[in-house]
Amino acid sequence: MRASFLGPVCALILLLRESDCQGDDVTSRTVNPCCHFPCQHWGVCVRYTEDKYECDCTRTGYYGENCTVPEFWTRVKHFLRPPPDVLHYILTHFHWLWDVINSTFLRDVLMRLVLTVRSNLIPTPPTFNSKYGYLSWESYYNLSYYTRILPPVPEDCPTPLGVKGKTKLPAAELLVEKLLKRKTFRPDPQGSNLMFAFFAQHFTHQFFKTYNRMGVGFTKALGHGVDAGHIYGDNLERQLSLRLLKDGKLKYQLINGEMYPPTVADAPVKMSYPPGIPVEDQMAIGQEVFGLLPGLGLYATLWLREHNRVCDILKAEHPAWDDEQLFQTARFIIIGETIRIVIEEYVQHLSGYLLQLKFDPTLLFNSHFQYGNRISLEFSQLYHWHPLMPDSFHISGDELSYQQFLFNTSVVTRYGVEKLVEAFSRQVAGQVGGGHNINAVVTHVALRTIEESRQLRVQPFNEYRKRFNLKPYESFTQFADNKEIADTLEEFYGDIDALEFYPGLMLEKTRPGAIFGESMVEMGAPFSLKGLLGNPICSPEYWKPSTFGGKVGFDIVNSATLKKLVCLNTRTCPYVAFRVPPEEKQRQEKSDGNMPSDEL
């Protein structure tokens, strides 16, 4: 480590800032040298005096004043590692090659490599949080905070994003209106459907539970991972209210002979419904916000039925077990089924990879892998995929507006599970990346996300690009292939290095034929895989048949699919997938081909 003095540079920046701010009383002594983000390749900036800092390059693979000089083995790894866009191209082309790989031991070799390389990008134990931009015991042990991958922008920087860009950020409302709000619905070219969209929302809300009552940066989800809290509740009191307390099962109601979540009148838990909706019309679900959308009520119904079905199987296998052991073992099985479906179908679909992804915890048993997970603020911000939502909902010949759809649990019971699954599997979702695709009804969520990121001083988009081994963009025209978006961003921010994290993810040009841009995939995948494989059930101590009630329970986990989740819990087996049928995708693409070019 070497000390560095940035006094002259900082003074120049402050002079520029003073001119821009028309006489703000600022001197060079107020500029924190860490505002320049001088330390590269995961180096830690440590400030000593007003203009003196050091970069701690320990175990980064780099050395030098700002951790920019690669060590020998770092040079070797860089030489051998293909760029992300080249690797993505290889993984999504050459069907004949992947047919061979997927049928041999090479599949396991590559899957192990994917898991370790991606997971190693996420620090364990956690480093920073919404309060501390340096390592502290509070950051480590206080589970009430979201953790952070990068520390916040120092408070005393010349501009909101460090030293680059304008001294005032564009109004969040203007960003949403000019760049994020939908003009014309743009379908996802990968064919993602509403079954996928609602799965993404229901699955992530077990660990994305922002708790603004405590302030920004706090979470109510103490599990910090896949704990099925959205099914069973996030505390023991809620769980017990939802349980039948017999044979391990959850409470339910029967409508036309079919099982649905109980009403709040029968399972007294707090649910988030608008005032005036009687408790008899409110579904009691583990996640209190799941009354919002019938798509979430659909998945709550499916997992309720699956849990009780598994309990019947376990009861037959273990007649001596009591209610508690049946419940706890069934919960493990549900968690295992969830992880398998997420990796082998949900992530598989998102990635577009021809490598057939595999959920096999034993692949990591001989690797240096740390079990446990903490949800980060950046992951929570990244996962705001509201462009997935359509302009209306088409169910069994009916078109429902948002007004008819929101907080209307009768949609679930009136149409029934089969019709909803069929409808959601056939209706295409929106493309997430590329901008201009959030329905006006949900733009308020994007607005809140931008405001939250500013309160928590999230570092610029390009700093996260570097943190995840991606090249920073050099201009807005390189970042966006839409000239209007590039020009507007230039006007709003003035410098590509001042572009904010969340707008960057949502506005980045998408990969050809893909739902996202490069950054969303390369940043999101490490968070996802680390969280999934870091689950306790994936550890050597847990991953064994006895954990799941023996071979029968273990087999349920190891053979879980989305289709089984639906078809083992319905009278008939509808079309179910995360992708619209080929004929629907072709029809949609043909329809898009007739759209005016300025709407594409």
PDB file of N, CA and C in Angstrom, residues 14 29 50 52 91 122 146 154 180 206 224 233 250 260 399 423 428 433 491 545 559 589:
ATOM      1  N   LEU A  14     -13.088  21.149  -7.158  1.00  0.00           N
ATOM      2  CA  LEU A  14     -13.882  22.064  -6.341  1.00  0.00           C
ATOM      3  C   LEU A  14     -14.064  23.406  -7.014  1.00  0.00           C
ATOM      4  N   ARG A  29     -10.291  21.369   1.157  1.00  0.00           N
ATOM      5  CA  ARG A  29     -10.186  20.515   2.342  1.00  0.00           C
ATOM      6  C   ARG A  29     -11.439  19.656   2.542  1.00  0.00           C
ATOM      7  N   GLU A  50      -7.483  14.958   5.112  1.00  0.00           N
ATOM      8  CA  GLU A  50      -8.412  15.478   4.116  1.00  0.00           C
ATOM      9  C   GLU A  50      -8.098  15.020   2.708  1.00  0.00           C
ATOM     10  N   LYS A  52      -5.445  12.587   1.917  1.00  0.00           N
ATOM     11  CA  LYS A  52      -4.528  11.447   1.915  1.00  0.00           C
ATOM     12  C   LYS A  52      -5.327  10.156   2.076  1.00  0.00           C
ATOM     13  N   LEU A  91     -22.356 -19.885 -24.811  1.00  0.00           N
ATOM     14  CA  LEU A  91     -23.361 -20.611 -24.018  1.00  0.00           C
ATOM     15  C   LEU A  91     -24.744 -20.616 -24.660  1.00  0.00           C
ATOM     16  N   ILE A 122     -19.683 -12.827  -4.591  1.00  0.00           N
ATOM     17  CA  ILE A 122     -20.464 -12.319  -3.467  1.00  0.00           C
ATOM     18  C   ILE A 122     -19.699 -12.589  -2.171  1.00  0.00           C
ATOM     19  N   TYR A 146     -30.151  -4.721   5.242  1.00  0.00           N
ATOM     20  CA  TYR A 146     -29.638  -5.286   4.001  1.00  0.00           C
ATOM     21  C   TYR A 146     -28.129  -5.086   4.018  1.00  0.00           C
ATOM     22  N   PRO A 154     -19.249   8.519  -0.299  1.00  0.00           N
ATOM     23  CA  PRO A 154     -19.009   9.351   0.892  1.00  0.00           C
ATOM     24  C   PRO A 154     -19.916  10.583   0.897  1.00  0.00           C
ATOM     25  N   LEU A 180     -38.642   5.566 -18.293  1.00  0.00           N
ATOM     26  CA  LEU A 180     -39.073   4.251 -17.829  1.00  0.00           C
ATOM     27  C   LEU A 180     -40.541   3.944 -18.125  1.00  0.00           C
ATOM     28  N   GLN A 206     -40.017 -13.648  -0.417  1.00  0.00           N
ATOM     29  CA  GLN A 206     -39.714 -14.299   0.854  1.00  0.00           C
ATOM     30  C   GLN A 206     -38.444 -13.713   1.456  1.00  0.00           C
ATOM     31  N   HIS A 224     -33.029 -14.165   5.231  1.00  0.00           N
ATOM     32  CA  HIS A 224     -32.057 -13.761   4.221  1.00  0.00           C
ATOM     33  C   HIS A 224     -31.814 -14.845   3.170  1.00  0.00           C
ATOM     34  N   GLY A 233     -44.974 -17.780   6.733  1.00  0.00           N
ATOM     35  CA  GLY A 233     -44.869 -16.608   7.594  1.00  0.00           C
ATOM     36  C   GLY A 233     -43.442 -16.371   8.049  1.00  0.00           C
ATOM     37  N   LEU A 250     -51.228 -27.264   6.768  1.00  0.00           N
ATOM     38  CA  LEU A 250     -51.628 -25.871   6.853  1.00  0.00           C
ATOM     39  C   LEU A 250     -53.150 -25.775   6.770  1.00  0.00           C
ATOM     40  N   TYR A 260     -58.050 -24.073  -1.128  1.00  0.00           N
ATOM     41  CA  TYR A 260     -57.522 -22.720  -1.273  1.00  0.00           C
ATOM     42  C   TYR A 260     -57.039 -22.235   0.086  1.00  0.00           C
ATOM     43  N   GLU A 399     -60.966  -9.997 -20.433  1.00  0.00           N
ATOM     44  CA  GLU A 399     -59.854  -9.059 -20.267  1.00  0.00           C
ATOM     45  C   GLU A 399     -60.088  -8.246 -19.007  1.00  0.00           C
ATOM     46  N   ALA A 423     -54.004 -19.496 -18.568  1.00  0.00           N
ATOM     47  CA  ALA A 423     -54.018 -18.114 -19.055  1.00  0.00           C
ATOM     48  C   ALA A 423     -52.667 -17.439 -18.859  1.00  0.00           C
ATOM     49  N   VAL A 428     -47.890 -13.314 -22.849  1.00  0.00           N
ATOM     50  CA  VAL A 428     -46.491 -12.906 -22.846  1.00  0.00           C
ATOM     51  C   VAL A 428     -46.276 -11.754 -21.869  1.00  0.00           C
ATOM     52  N   GLY A 433     -35.395  -4.949 -19.818  1.00  0.00           N
ATOM     53  CA  GLY A 433     -34.378  -3.968 -20.156  1.00  0.00           C
ATOM     54  C   GLY A 433     -34.790  -3.072 -21.311  1.00  0.00           C
ATOM     55  N   GLU A 491     -28.140  14.609 -21.085  1.00  0.00           N
ATOM     56  CA  GLU A 491     -28.689  15.869 -20.571  1.00  0.00           C
ATOM     57  C   GLU A 491     -28.883  15.801 -19.057  1.00  0.00           C
ATOM     58  N   PRO A 545     -30.984 -38.127   2.533  1.00  0.00           N
ATOM     59  CA  PRO A 545     -32.402 -38.536   2.559  1.00  0.00           C
ATOM     60  C   PRO A 545     -33.092 -38.326   3.897  1.00  0.00           C
ATOM     61  N   SER A 559     -36.927 -34.640  -8.006  1.00  0.00           N
ATOM     62  CA  SER A 559     -37.681 -34.766  -9.257  1.00  0.00           C
ATOM     63  C   SER A 559     -38.666 -33.609  -9.446  1.00  0.00           C
ATOM     64  N   GLU A 589     -44.548 -12.000 -32.290  1.00  0.00           N
ATOM     65  CA  GLU A 589     -43.479 -11.429 -33.103  1.00  0.00           C
ATOM     66  C   GLU A 589     -44.016 -10.859 -34.411  1.00  0.00           C
TER      67      GLU A 589
END
